[in-house]
Amino acid sequence: MKKKQKIIIMKFGGSCLKNVESFSQTTEIVKKYMKQANIIIVTSAFKGITDQLINFYNKSCGDGEKDNENYRECRYLIESIRKKHKEFIDENINKESVEYQDVIDFLESNINELVQLGRVVRLLRPSLDILDLIMSYGEKLSTFIVSKYFNSIGLNSEFISSDEIILTDDNFGRALPLLDETEQKIQQRISNLIKSNKCDLVCVTGFYGSTRDKKITTLGRGGTDLTAAILAYGLEPNFDCKVIYWKDVEGFLNADPKIAQQTSLLTQISYIEAKELAFFGSKVLHPLCLDVNEKRNVPSEIHPFADPYSEKYTTITKEVQKGATLIKAITSIKRLSMVKIESGTMVSLPGTAAKLFNLLGENNINIKFISQSSSENNITFGIDLEDSMKVSCLLRNSDWFGKQWFSIKIDNDISLIAVIGAGMLHTPGIAGKVFTTLGNNGINVRAIAQGSSELNITIIIKREDCVRAVNVLYDAFINKKLMQN
Ligand code: ASP
Ligand code: MG
């Protein structure tokens, strides 16, 4: 069989594009990898820009009484966004080059569009689709500038705005890609470009796509990771793809360094384990991008941007490493709320759980764990602390749960700990050891949940016990193992 052409898709986040030094580092990395494979880079907005765009939208929504003040802040924000890009352009692109005038024109016309959008929001009042459109300008500007920069230093770089190739549903703010159609678009737009060998580098905007009726959608905060994964998904059938995520950490750690006294880098981890890590607190990667990479078995790596040639990084592959430590990581989500809904009537009223989770789902509430006792008269679930008020209002105002036969209790001092490792599959005694360890240290377990995948054991404890629980479990499962080896 003919060997497939190699493509490396590299994701650069805002911190790789924050000043002259970081940008020249990015350039150096791209040039180095270009010698080994065809390169596609996917870039986020310049550092801080997405937050400013969200702020601009919020201020444009206004509040009648403070209209003048909001208007002034909007102008200030737009000016600051314009200035940051202008500085970046001036510092990096030669003023004599043709590209310089192109990027300046592009910047000015996009800034004008933003000003117009602010007006639309002020007149028509908030709408989530306009927020997504406004946010997308961050990536559109940064990637265009980066691509033109590469042109200006003599490389043949092609700019692609991701709404041309990524089709999503219309869940604004957290849209999901429609993979089959997206794959076709990616192949049409990028495959030939690469095969023709006419271009040295493809620069694709991160973070957004578009719906069938061509409205811009964003993929959730940190969504540029997901864009890189989606590109690999679309190209893998015809090419041999790899994704490299350049980050401000070395890779996945086996515990949160803000909580655990010791941590170490996970140099090799499987997709299924990494997904658990991402879900339970590790913020290294957008959780969905792991899923997408796994679907086509695309290997990926997380590399530290600050030390790009370091040997220390994380590789994520399909295979679960055999013979490695049973438990790979102890992760935690410190700020959670636990909601308990109790009623004697749940037994006789099937569909209560469905009603509950529909209500939460429709209101974009992310559920971190669920447990239902077998007596069926209570359902307990965990949510982000930030969502606690919203959930309380939703439940208490709902026709169903707000009625007197349900009692709703919300505890806002909860943390979640997850003991993670594919090795626990077929290994009895892990749960027992977790409970003994916590019990011996006087830590009370408020609730437990184990996914049927047996990749993690989730324990809910009081927040004041969180740090201690992570450390005693780390000692019991990870340090012990190291000592035995
Ligand atoms: N710029 C977007 C954000 O800040 C997407 C990303 O950085 O991946 O969330
Ligand atoms: Mg970012």
CSV table of C-alpha atoms and ligand atoms in Angstrom, one decimal:
chain,number,residue,atom,x,y,z
A,1,MET,CA,0.0,0.0,0.0
A,2,LYS,CA,1.2,3.5,-0.8
A,3,LYS,CA,2.4,5.4,2.2
A,4,LYS,CA,0.1,8.3,3.0
A,5,GLN,CA,1.5,11.8,3.0
A,6,LYS,CA,2.2,13.1,6.5
A,7,ILE,CA,0.4,16.1,7.9
A,8,ILE,CA,1.0,17.7,11.3
A,9,ILE,CA,-1.8,19.9,12.6
A,10,MET,CA,-0.5,22.3,15.2
A,11,LYS,CA,-2.6,24.3,17.6
A,12,PHE,CA,-1.3,27.6,18.9
A,13,GLY,CA,-3.3,29.3,21.6
A,14,GLY,CA,-3.4,32.9,22.7
A,15,SER,CA,-0.3,32.7,24.8
A,16,CYS,CA,1.8,31.7,21.8
A,17,LEU,CA,0.7,34.9,20.2
A,18,LYS,CA,1.1,37.4,22.9
A,19,ASN,CA,4.2,39.4,22.0
A,20,VAL,CA,7.2,39.5,19.7
A,21,GLU,CA,9.1,36.8,21.5
A,22,SER,CA,6.3,34.3,21.7
A,23,PHE,CA,5.5,34.9,18.1
A,24,SER,CA,9.0,34.4,16.9
A,25,GLN,CA,9.1,31.2,18.9
A,26,THR,CA,5.9,30.1,17.1
A,27,THR,CA,7.5,30.9,13.8
A,28,GLU,CA,10.6,28.9,14.6
A,29,ILE,CA,8.5,25.9,15.6
A,30,VAL,CA,6.5,26.0,12.4
A,31,LYS,CA,9.7,26.3,10.3
A,32,LYS,CA,11.2,23.4,12.1
A,33,TYR,CA,8.3,21.0,11.6
A,34,MET,CA,7.8,22.1,8.0
A,35,LYS,CA,10.9,20.0,7.3
A,36,GLN,CA,9.2,16.8,8.4
A,37,ALA,CA,5.7,17.1,7.1
A,38,ASN,CA,3.0,19.3,5.6
A,39,ILE,CA,1.9,21.7,8.3
A,40,ILE,CA,-1.5,23.1,9.1
A,41,ILE,CA,-1.7,25.6,11.9
A,42,VAL,CA,-4.8,26.4,13.8
A,43,THR,CA,-4.7,29.6,15.9
A,44,SER,CA,-6.7,31.1,18.7
A,45,ALA,CA,-7.3,34.8,19.1
A,46,PHE,CA,-4.4,36.9,20.5
A,47,LYS,CA,-4.2,36.8,24.2
A,48,GLY,CA,-7.1,38.4,26.0
A,49,ILE,CA,-9.1,39.3,22.9
A,50,THR,CA,-11.9,36.8,23.3
A,51,ASP,CA,-12.6,38.1,26.7
A,52,GLN,CA,-12.6,41.7,25.4
A,53,LEU,CA,-15.0,40.7,22.6
A,54,ILE,CA,-17.4,39.1,25.1
A,55,ASN,CA,-17.2,42.2,27.2
A,56,PHE,CA,-17.9,44.4,24.2
A,57,TYR,CA,-21.0,42.4,23.5
A,58,ASN,CA,-22.2,42.6,27.1
A,59,LYS,CA,-21.6,46.3,27.2
A,60,SER,CA,-23.4,46.7,23.9
A,61,CYS,CA,-26.4,44.9,25.4
A,62,GLY,CA,-26.5,47.8,27.8
A,63,ASP,CA,-28.6,48.8,30.6
A,64,GLY,CA,-30.9,51.8,29.8
A,65,GLU,CA,-29.8,53.8,32.8
A,66,LYS,CA,-26.1,53.5,32.1
A,67,ASP,CA,-26.3,53.8,28.3
A,68,ASN,CA,-23.7,56.5,28.0
A,69,GLU,CA,-21.2,54.8,30.3
A,70,ASN,CA,-21.6,51.5,28.4
A,71,TYR,CA,-21.2,53.3,25.1
A,72,ARG,CA,-18.0,54.8,26.2
A,73,GLU,CA,-16.7,51.4,27.4
A,74,CYS,CA,-17.6,49.9,24.1
A,75,ARG,CA,-15.6,52.5,22.3
A,76,TYR,CA,-12.7,51.9,24.6
A,77,LEU,CA,-12.8,48.2,24.1
A,78,ILE,CA,-12.9,48.4,20.3
A,79,GLU,CA,-10.0,50.9,20.4
A,80,SER,CA,-8.0,48.6,22.6
A,81,ILE,CA,-8.7,45.6,20.3
A,82,ARG,CA,-7.7,47.6,17.3
A,83,LYS,CA,-4.5,48.8,19.0
A,84,LYS,CA,-3.4,45.4,20.1
A,85,HIS,CA,-3.7,44.0,16.6
A,86,LYS,CA,-2.1,47.1,15.0
A,87,GLU,CA,0.9,46.8,17.4
A,88,PHE,CA,1.3,43.1,16.6
A,89,ILE,CA,1.3,43.9,12.9
A,90,ASP,CA,3.7,46.8,13.2
A,91,GLU,CA,6.1,44.7,15.3
A,92,ASN,CA,6.1,41.7,13.0
A,93,ILE,CA,5.3,42.6,9.4
A,94,ASN,CA,7.6,44.7,7.3
A,95,LYS,CA,6.0,48.0,6.4
A,96,GLU,CA,7.4,47.9,2.9
A,97,SER,CA,5.8,44.5,2.1
A,98,VAL,CA,2.6,44.2,0.1
A,99,GLU,CA,1.2,42.1,3.0
A,100,TYR,CA,1.4,45.1,5.4
A,101,GLN,CA,-1.2,47.1,3.6
A,102,ASP,CA,-3.4,44.0,3.2
A,103,VAL,CA,-3.5,43.3,6.9
A,104,ILE,CA,-4.0,46.9,7.9
A,105,ASP,CA,-7.0,47.1,5.5
A,106,PHE,CA,-8.3,43.8,6.8
A,107,LEU,CA,-8.0,45.0,10.3
A,108,GLU,CA,-9.8,48.3,9.7
A,109,SER,CA,-12.7,46.8,7.8
A,110,ASN,CA,-13.2,44.1,10.5
A,111,ILE,CA,-13.1,46.7,13.2
A,112,ASN,CA,-15.8,48.6,11.4
A,113,GLU,CA,-17.9,45.5,11.1
A,114,LEU,CA,-17.5,45.0,14.9
A,115,VAL,CA,-18.6,48.6,15.5
A,116,GLN,CA,-21.7,47.9,13.3
A,117,LEU,CA,-22.4,44.7,15.2
A,118,GLY,CA,-22.3,46.6,18.5
A,119,ARG,CA,-25.0,48.9,17.1
A,120,VAL,CA,-27.1,46.0,16.0
A,121,VAL,CA,-26.9,44.5,19.5
A,122,ARG,CA,-27.8,47.9,21.1
A,123,LEU,CA,-30.8,48.3,18.9
A,124,LEU,CA,-32.1,44.8,18.7
A,125,ARG,CA,-31.1,43.6,22.2
A,126,PRO,CA,-29.1,40.5,23.0
A,127,SER,CA,-29.0,37.4,20.9
A,128,LEU,CA,-26.6,34.5,21.3
A,129,ASP,CA,-25.9,34.1,17.6
A,130,ILE,CA,-24.6,37.7,17.4
A,131,LEU,CA,-22.4,37.0,20.4
A,132,ASP,CA,-20.9,34.0,18.5
A,133,LEU,CA,-20.4,36.2,15.5
A,134,ILE,CA,-18.6,38.9,17.5
A,135,MET,CA,-16.4,36.3,19.3
A,136,SER,CA,-15.3,34.9,16.0
A,137,TYR,CA,-13.5,38.1,15.0
A,138,GLY,CA,-10.7,37.3,17.5
A,139,GLU,CA,-9.6,34.2,15.5
A,140,LYS,CA,-10.4,35.7,12.1
A,141,LEU,CA,-8.1,38.6,12.8
A,142,SER,CA,-5.2,36.7,14.5
A,143,THR,CA,-5.1,33.9,11.9
A,144,PHE,CA,-5.3,36.3,8.9
A,145,ILE,CA,-2.4,38.3,10.3
A,146,VAL,CA,-0.3,35.3,11.1
A,147,SER,CA,-0.9,33.9,7.6
A,148,LYS,CA,0.0,37.2,6.0
A,149,TYR,CA,3.1,37.4,8.2
A,150,PHE,CA,4.2,34.0,6.8
A,151,ASN,CA,3.6,35.3,3.3
A,152,SER,CA,5.7,38.4,4.1
A,153,ILE,CA,8.7,36.2,5.0
A,154,GLY,CA,8.5,34.4,1.7
A,155,LEU,CA,6.4,31.3,2.6
A,156,ASN,CA,3.4,30.3,0.6
A,157,SER,CA,0.7,30.3,3.3
A,158,GLU,CA,-3.0,29.9,2.6
A,159,PHE,CA,-5.6,31.5,5.0
A,160,ILE,CA,-8.8,29.6,5.6
A,161,SER,CA,-11.7,30.8,7.7
A,162,SER,CA,-13.1,27.8,9.5
A,163,ASP,CA,-16.7,28.7,8.7
A,164,GLU,CA,-16.0,27.5,5.2
A,165,ILE,CA,-15.1,24.0,6.4
A,166,ILE,CA,-16.6,23.3,9.8
A,167,LEU,CA,-20.3,22.7,9.8
A,168,THR,CA,-22.0,22.7,13.2
A,169,ASP,CA,-25.4,22.5,14.8
A,170,ASP,CA,-27.0,25.7,16.0
A,171,ASN,CA,-26.2,25.4,19.7
A,172,PHE,CA,-24.6,28.9,19.8
A,173,GLY,CA,-21.8,29.2,22.3
A,174,ARG,CA,-21.2,25.5,22.5
A,175,ALA,CA,-21.9,24.2,19.0
A,176,LEU,CA,-21.0,20.6,18.0
A,177,PRO,CA,-19.5,19.8,14.6
A,178,LEU,CA,-21.5,17.8,12.1
A,179,LEU,CA,-18.6,15.5,11.3
A,180,ASP,CA,-19.7,13.8,8.1
A,181,GLU,CA,-20.4,17.0,6.2
A,182,THR,CA,-17.5,18.7,7.7
A,183,GLU,CA,-15.2,15.9,6.6
A,184,GLN,CA,-16.3,16.5,3.0
A,185,LYS,CA,-15.8,20.2,3.2
A,186,ILE,CA,-12.3,19.7,4.7
A,187,GLN,CA,-11.3,17.3,2.0
A,188,GLN,CA,-12.6,19.5,-0.8
A,189,ARG,CA,-10.9,22.6,0.5
A,190,ILE,CA,-7.7,21.3,2.0
A,191,SER,CA,-6.8,17.9,0.5
A,192,ASN,CA,-6.1,19.2,-3.0
A,193,LEU,CA,-4.3,22.2,-1.7
A,194,ILE,CA,-1.9,20.0,0.1
A,195,LYS,CA,-1.6,17.4,-2.6
A,196,SER,CA,-0.9,20.0,-5.2
A,197,ASN,CA,2.2,21.0,-3.2
A,198,LYS,CA,1.5,24.6,-4.2
A,199,CYS,CA,1.4,25.8,-0.6
A,200,ASP,CA,3.9,25.6,2.2
A,201,LEU,CA,1.5,26.1,5.0
A,202,VAL,CA,-2.2,26.3,5.7
A,203,CYS,CA,-3.5,28.6,8.4
A,204,VAL,CA,-7.0,27.9,9.7
A,205,THR,CA,-8.9,30.0,12.2
A,206,GLY,CA,-9.7,28.2,15.5
A,207,PHE,CA,-12.8,28.2,17.6
A,208,TYR,CA,-15.7,28.7,15.2
A,209,GLY,CA,-17.7,27.1,12.4
A,210,SER,CA,-21.0,27.8,10.8
A,211,THR,CA,-24.5,26.4,10.7
A,212,ARG,CA,-26.2,25.1,7.5
A,213,ASP,CA,-27.8,28.6,7.1
A,214,LYS,CA,-24.3,30.1,7.4
A,215,LYS,CA,-24.5,31.6,10.8
A,216,ILE,CA,-21.3,31.7,12.7
A,217,THR,CA,-21.1,29.4,15.8
A,218,THR,CA,-18.4,28.9,18.4
A,219,LEU,CA,-17.3,25.6,19.8
A,220,GLY,CA,-17.1,26.7,23.5
A,221,ARG,CA,-14.2,28.4,25.3
A,222,GLY,CA,-10.9,26.9,24.4
A,223,GLY,CA,-12.5,25.5,21.3
A,224,THR,CA,-9.4,26.0,19.1
A,225,ASP,CA,-8.2,22.6,20.4
A,226,LEU,CA,-11.3,21.1,19.0
A,227,THR,CA,-10.8,22.8,15.6
A,228,ALA,CA,-7.4,21.1,15.3
A,229,ALA,CA,-8.9,17.7,16.1
A,230,ILE,CA,-11.8,18.2,13.6
A,231,LEU,CA,-9.2,19.0,10.9
A,232,ALA,CA,-7.4,15.8,11.6
A,233,TYR,CA,-10.6,13.9,11.6
A,234,GLY,CA,-11.4,15.2,8.1
A,235,LEU,CA,-8.0,14.6,6.7
A,236,GLU,CA,-7.0,11.3,8.3
A,237,PRO,CA,-8.7,9.1,5.6
A,238,ASN,CA,-6.3,10.5,3.0
A,239,PHE,CA,-3.3,11.5,5.0
A,240,ASP,CA,-1.3,10.3,7.9
A,241,CYS,CA,-2.2,12.9,10.6
A,242,LYS,CA,-0.9,13.9,13.9
A,243,VAL,CA,-2.0,16.8,16.1
A,244,ILE,CA,0.3,18.8,18.3
A,245,TYR,CA,-1.2,21.1,20.9
A,246,TRP,CA,1.2,23.8,22.1
A,247,LYS,CA,0.4,24.6,25.6
A,248,ASP,CA,1.7,26.5,28.6
A,249,VAL,CA,2.2,23.2,30.5
A,250,GLU,CA,4.3,20.2,29.7
A,251,GLY,CA,1.2,18.0,29.3
A,252,PHE,CA,-1.2,16.1,31.5
A,253,LEU,CA,-0.1,15.8,35.1
A,254,ASN,CA,-1.3,13.1,37.4
A,255,ALA,CA,-2.8,15.5,39.8
A,256,ASP,CA,-3.5,19.2,40.1
A,257,PRO,CA,-0.3,21.0,41.3
A,258,LYS,CA,-2.4,23.6,43.1
A,259,ILE,CA,-3.8,20.8,45.3
A,260,ALA,CA,-1.4,17.9,45.4
A,261,GLN,CA,2.0,18.2,47.1
A,262,GLN,CA,3.6,16.1,44.4
A,263,THR,CA,2.7,15.6,40.8
A,264,SER,CA,4.4,14.1,37.8
A,265,LEU,CA,4.0,14.3,34.0
A,266,LEU,CA,2.0,11.6,32.3
A,267,THR,CA,4.2,10.9,29.2
A,268,GLN,CA,1.9,8.4,27.6
A,269,ILE,CA,-1.8,8.1,28.1
A,270,SER,CA,-4.7,6.6,26.3
A,271,TYR,CA,-7.6,8.5,24.9
A,272,ILE,CA,-10.1,7.0,27.2
A,273,GLU,CA,-8.0,7.9,30.2
A,274,ALA,CA,-7.3,11.4,29.0
A,275,LYS,CA,-11.0,12.0,28.5
A,276,GLU,CA,-11.6,11.2,32.1
A,277,LEU,CA,-8.8,13.6,33.1
A,278,ALA,CA,-10.2,16.3,31.0
A,279,PHE,CA,-13.7,15.8,32.4
A,280,PHE,CA,-12.6,15.7,36.0
A,281,GLY,CA,-10.8,18.9,36.3
A,282,SER,CA,-7.7,18.9,34.1
A,283,LYS,CA,-8.1,21.9,31.9
A,284,VAL,CA,-5.3,21.1,29.6
A,285,LEU,CA,-7.4,20.2,26.5
A,286,HIS,CA,-10.9,20.9,25.4
A,287,PRO,CA,-12.6,17.6,26.4
A,288,LEU,CA,-14.3,17.0,23.1
A,289,CYS,CA,-11.1,17.1,21.0
A,290,LEU,CA,-10.0,13.9,22.7
A,291,ASP,CA,-13.2,12.2,21.5
A,292,VAL,CA,-12.7,13.4,18.0
A,293,ASN,CA,-9.1,12.3,17.8
A,294,GLU,CA,-10.0,9.0,19.2
A,295,LYS,CA,-12.7,8.3,16.5
A,296,ARG,CA,-10.1,8.2,13.8
A,297,ASN,CA,-7.2,7.0,15.9
A,298,VAL,CA,-5.2,10.1,15.3
A,299,PRO,CA,-2.2,10.3,17.7
A,300,SER,CA,-1.7,13.6,19.4
A,301,GLU,CA,0.9,15.3,21.6
A,302,ILE,CA,0.8,18.1,24.1
A,303,HIS,CA,4.1,20.1,24.1
A,304,PRO,CA,5.2,22.9,26.4
A,305,PHE,CA,5.4,26.0,24.3
A,306,ALA,CA,8.0,27.5,26.7
A,307,ASP,CA,10.4,24.6,26.1
A,308,PRO,CA,9.6,23.4,22.6
A,309,TYR,CA,12.4,20.9,22.2
A,310,SER,CA,12.0,19.4,25.6
A,311,GLU,CA,11.8,15.6,25.8
A,312,LYS,CA,9.1,16.0,28.4
A,313,TYR,CA,5.6,16.0,26.9
A,314,THR,CA,2.5,13.9,26.8
A,315,THR,CA,1.6,11.5,23.9
A,316,ILE,CA,-2.0,10.4,23.7
A,317,THR,CA,-2.8,7.3,21.7
A,318,LYS,CA,-5.5,4.7,21.4
A,319,GLU,CA,-3.6,2.0,23.2
A,320,VAL,CA,-3.8,1.7,27.0
A,321,GLN,CA,-0.3,1.1,28.3
A,322,LYS,CA,0.0,-2.4,29.7
A,323,GLY,CA,1.7,-3.1,33.0
A,324,ALA,CA,1.8,0.6,33.9
A,325,THR,CA,0.5,1.8,37.2
A,326,LEU,CA,-3.1,0.8,37.7
A,327,ILE,CA,-4.1,4.3,38.7
A,328,LYS,CA,-2.9,7.0,36.5
A,329,ALA,CA,-4.2,10.1,38.2
A,330,ILE,CA,-6.1,11.6,41.1
A,331,THR,CA,-8.0,14.6,39.9
A,332,SER,CA,-10.4,16.9,41.5
A,333,ILE,CA,-13.0,19.6,40.9
A,334,LYS,CA,-12.9,21.7,44.0
A,335,ARG,CA,-15.9,24.0,43.6
A,336,LEU,CA,-19.0,22.0,43.1
A,337,SER,CA,-22.6,22.0,44.4
A,338,MET,CA,-24.5,19.0,45.2
A,339,VAL,CA,-28.3,19.0,44.6
A,340,LYS,CA,-30.5,16.4,46.2
A,341,ILE,CA,-34.1,16.0,45.2
A,342,GLU,CA,-36.2,13.9,47.5
A,343,SER,CA,-39.7,12.7,47.3
A,344,GLY,CA,-41.8,9.8,48.3
A,345,THR,CA,-43.6,10.1,45.0
A,346,MET,CA,-40.7,9.3,42.7
A,347,VAL,CA,-41.4,5.6,43.0
A,348,SER,CA,-44.9,6.0,41.5
A,349,LEU,CA,-44.0,8.8,39.1
A,350,PRO,CA,-41.8,7.4,36.4
A,351,GLY,CA,-40.2,10.0,34.2
A,352,THR,CA,-39.0,12.2,37.0
A,353,ALA,CA,-35.4,11.8,36.2
A,354,ALA,CA,-36.1,12.5,32.5
A,355,LYS,CA,-38.0,15.6,33.4
A,356,LEU,CA,-35.2,16.7,35.7
A,357,PHE,CA,-32.3,16.2,33.2
A,358,ASN,CA,-34.3,17.7,30.3
A,359,LEU,CA,-34.9,20.8,32.3
A,360,LEU,CA,-31.2,21.1,33.2
A,361,GLY,CA,-30.1,20.2,29.7
A,362,GLU,CA,-32.4,22.8,28.1
A,363,ASN,CA,-30.8,25.4,30.3
A,364,ASN,CA,-27.3,24.5,29.5
A,365,ILE,CA,-26.4,23.1,33.0
A,366,ASN,CA,-23.5,20.8,32.9
A,367,ILE,CA,-23.9,17.8,35.2
A,368,LYS,CA,-20.7,16.4,36.8
A,369,PHE,CA,-22.1,13.3,38.4
A,370,ILE,CA,-25.3,11.6,39.2
A,371,SER,CA,-26.3,9.1,41.7
A,372,GLN,CA,-29.7,7.6,42.6
A,373,SER,CA,-30.3,5.5,45.5
A,374,SER,CA,-32.0,2.2,44.9
A,375,SER,CA,-35.0,3.2,47.0
A,376,GLU,CA,-35.7,5.6,44.2
A,377,ASN,CA,-36.8,8.3,46.5
A,378,ASN,CA,-33.9,10.6,45.9
A,379,ILE,CA,-31.7,11.8,43.0
A,380,THR,CA,-28.4,13.4,43.8
A,381,PHE,CA,-26.3,15.2,41.2
A,382,GLY,CA,-23.4,17.6,41.0
A,383,ILE,CA,-23.1,20.9,39.2
A,384,ASP,CA,-20.6,23.7,39.0
A,385,LEU,CA,-20.8,26.0,42.0
A,386,GLU,CA,-21.5,28.9,39.5
A,387,ASP,CA,-24.6,27.2,38.3
A,388,SER,CA,-26.1,26.7,41.8
A,389,MET,CA,-28.3,29.7,41.9
A,390,LYS,CA,-29.6,29.1,38.5
A,391,VAL,CA,-30.4,25.5,39.2
A,392,SER,CA,-32.1,26.5,42.4
A,393,CYS,CA,-34.4,28.9,40.6
A,394,LEU,CA,-35.1,26.5,37.8
A,395,LEU,CA,-36.2,23.8,40.2
A,396,ARG,CA,-38.1,25.9,42.5
A,397,ASN,CA,-40.0,27.7,39.7
A,398,SER,CA,-40.7,24.6,37.8
A,399,ASP,CA,-44.3,23.4,37.7
A,400,TRP,CA,-43.1,19.9,38.5
A,401,PHE,CA,-40.3,20.2,41.0
A,402,GLY,CA,-41.5,23.4,42.6
A,403,LYS,CA,-44.5,21.7,44.0
A,404,GLN,CA,-44.7,20.8,47.7
A,405,TRP,CA,-44.1,17.1,47.3
A,406,PHE,CA,-40.4,17.5,46.4
A,407,SER,CA,-37.8,18.7,48.8
A,408,ILE,CA,-34.8,20.3,47.2
A,409,LYS,CA,-31.5,20.6,49.1
A,410,ILE,CA,-28.4,22.3,47.7
A,411,ASP,CA,-25.1,22.0,49.3
A,412,ASN,CA,-22.5,24.5,48.0
A,413,ASP,CA,-19.4,23.2,49.9
A,414,ILE,CA,-18.7,20.1,47.9
A,415,SER,CA,-15.7,18.8,46.0
A,416,LEU,CA,-15.3,15.9,43.7
A,417,ILE,CA,-12.3,13.6,43.5
A,418,ALA,CA,-11.8,11.1,40.7
A,419,VAL,CA,-9.4,8.2,40.9
A,420,ILE,CA,-8.6,7.5,37.2
A,421,GLY,CA,-7.0,4.6,35.4
A,422,ALA,CA,-8.0,2.1,32.7
A,423,GLY,CA,-6.2,-0.5,34.8
A,424,MET,CA,-9.0,-0.6,37.4
A,425,LEU,CA,-11.0,-2.6,34.8
A,426,HIS,CA,-10.9,-6.2,36.0
A,427,THR,CA,-9.0,-5.3,39.1
A,428,PRO,CA,-11.0,-5.9,42.2
A,429,GLY,CA,-10.5,-3.9,45.4
A,430,ILE,CA,-9.8,-0.5,44.1
A,431,ALA,CA,-13.0,1.0,45.4
A,432,GLY,CA,-12.4,-0.7,48.7
A,433,LYS,CA,-8.9,0.8,49.0
A,434,VAL,CA,-10.2,4.2,48.2
A,435,PHE,CA,-12.7,4.1,51.0
A,436,THR,CA,-10.3,2.6,53.5
A,437,THR,CA,-7.8,5.2,52.7
A,438,LEU,CA,-10.3,8.0,53.2
A,439,GLY,CA,-11.8,6.4,56.2
A,440,ASN,CA,-8.5,5.9,57.9
A,441,ASN,CA,-7.9,9.6,57.4
A,442,GLY,CA,-11.2,10.6,58.9
A,443,ILE,CA,-12.6,11.9,55.6
A,444,ASN,CA,-16.3,11.4,55.2
A,445,VAL,CA,-17.6,10.4,51.8
A,446,ARG,CA,-20.9,12.1,51.0
A,447,ALA,CA,-21.7,10.3,47.8
A,448,ILE,CA,-20.1,8.1,45.2
A,449,ALA,CA,-20.5,7.5,41.6
A,450,GLN,CA,-18.7,5.0,39.3
A,451,GLY,CA,-19.1,5.2,35.6
A,452,SER,CA,-20.0,1.9,34.0
A,453,SER,CA,-16.8,2.2,32.0
A,454,GLU,CA,-14.9,1.5,35.2
A,455,LEU,CA,-12.3,4.1,34.3
A,456,ASN,CA,-12.8,6.1,37.3
A,457,ILE,CA,-14.2,6.1,40.8
A,458,THR,CA,-15.8,9.4,41.8
A,459,ILE,CA,-16.1,10.5,45.4
A,460,ILE,CA,-17.9,13.5,46.7
A,461,ILE,CA,-16.6,15.0,49.9
A,462,LYS,CA,-16.8,18.2,51.8
A,463,ARG,CA,-14.7,21.0,50.3
A,464,GLU,CA,-12.6,21.4,53.4
A,465,ASP,CA,-11.4,17.8,53.0
A,466,CYS,CA,-10.5,18.1,49.3
A,467,VAL,CA,-6.7,18.9,49.6
A,468,ARG,CA,-6.2,16.2,52.2
A,469,ALA,CA,-8.2,13.6,50.2
A,470,VAL,CA,-6.2,14.2,47.0
A,471,ASN,CA,-2.9,13.9,48.9
A,472,VAL,CA,-3.8,10.7,50.9
A,473,LEU,CA,-5.1,9.0,47.7
A,474,TYR,CA,-2.0,10.1,45.8
A,475,ASP,CA,0.1,8.5,48.4
A,476,ALA,CA,-1.9,5.4,48.5
A,477,PHE,CA,-2.2,4.8,44.8
A,478,ILE,CA,0.6,6.5,43.0
A,479,ASN,CA,3.5,6.9,45.5
A,480,LYS,CA,3.0,3.4,46.8
A,481,LYS,CA,3.3,2.0,43.4
A,482,LEU,CA,6.4,4.0,42.6
A,483,MET,CA,8.0,2.7,45.8
A,484,GLN,CA,7.2,-0.9,45.0
A,485,ASN,CA,8.7,-0.6,41.5
B,1,ASP,N1,-10.2,32.3,21.8
B,1,ASP,C1,-11.1,31.3,22.3
B,1,ASP,C2,-11.1,31.3,23.8
B,1,ASP,O1,-10.4,32.1,24.4
B,1,ASP,C3,-10.8,29.9,21.8
B,1,ASP,C4,-9.5,29.4,22.2
B,1,ASP,O2,-8.6,30.1,22.8
B,1,ASP,O3,-9.3,28.2,22.0
B,1,ASP,O4,-11.8,30.6,24.4
B,2,MG,MG,-7.7,30.7,24.6
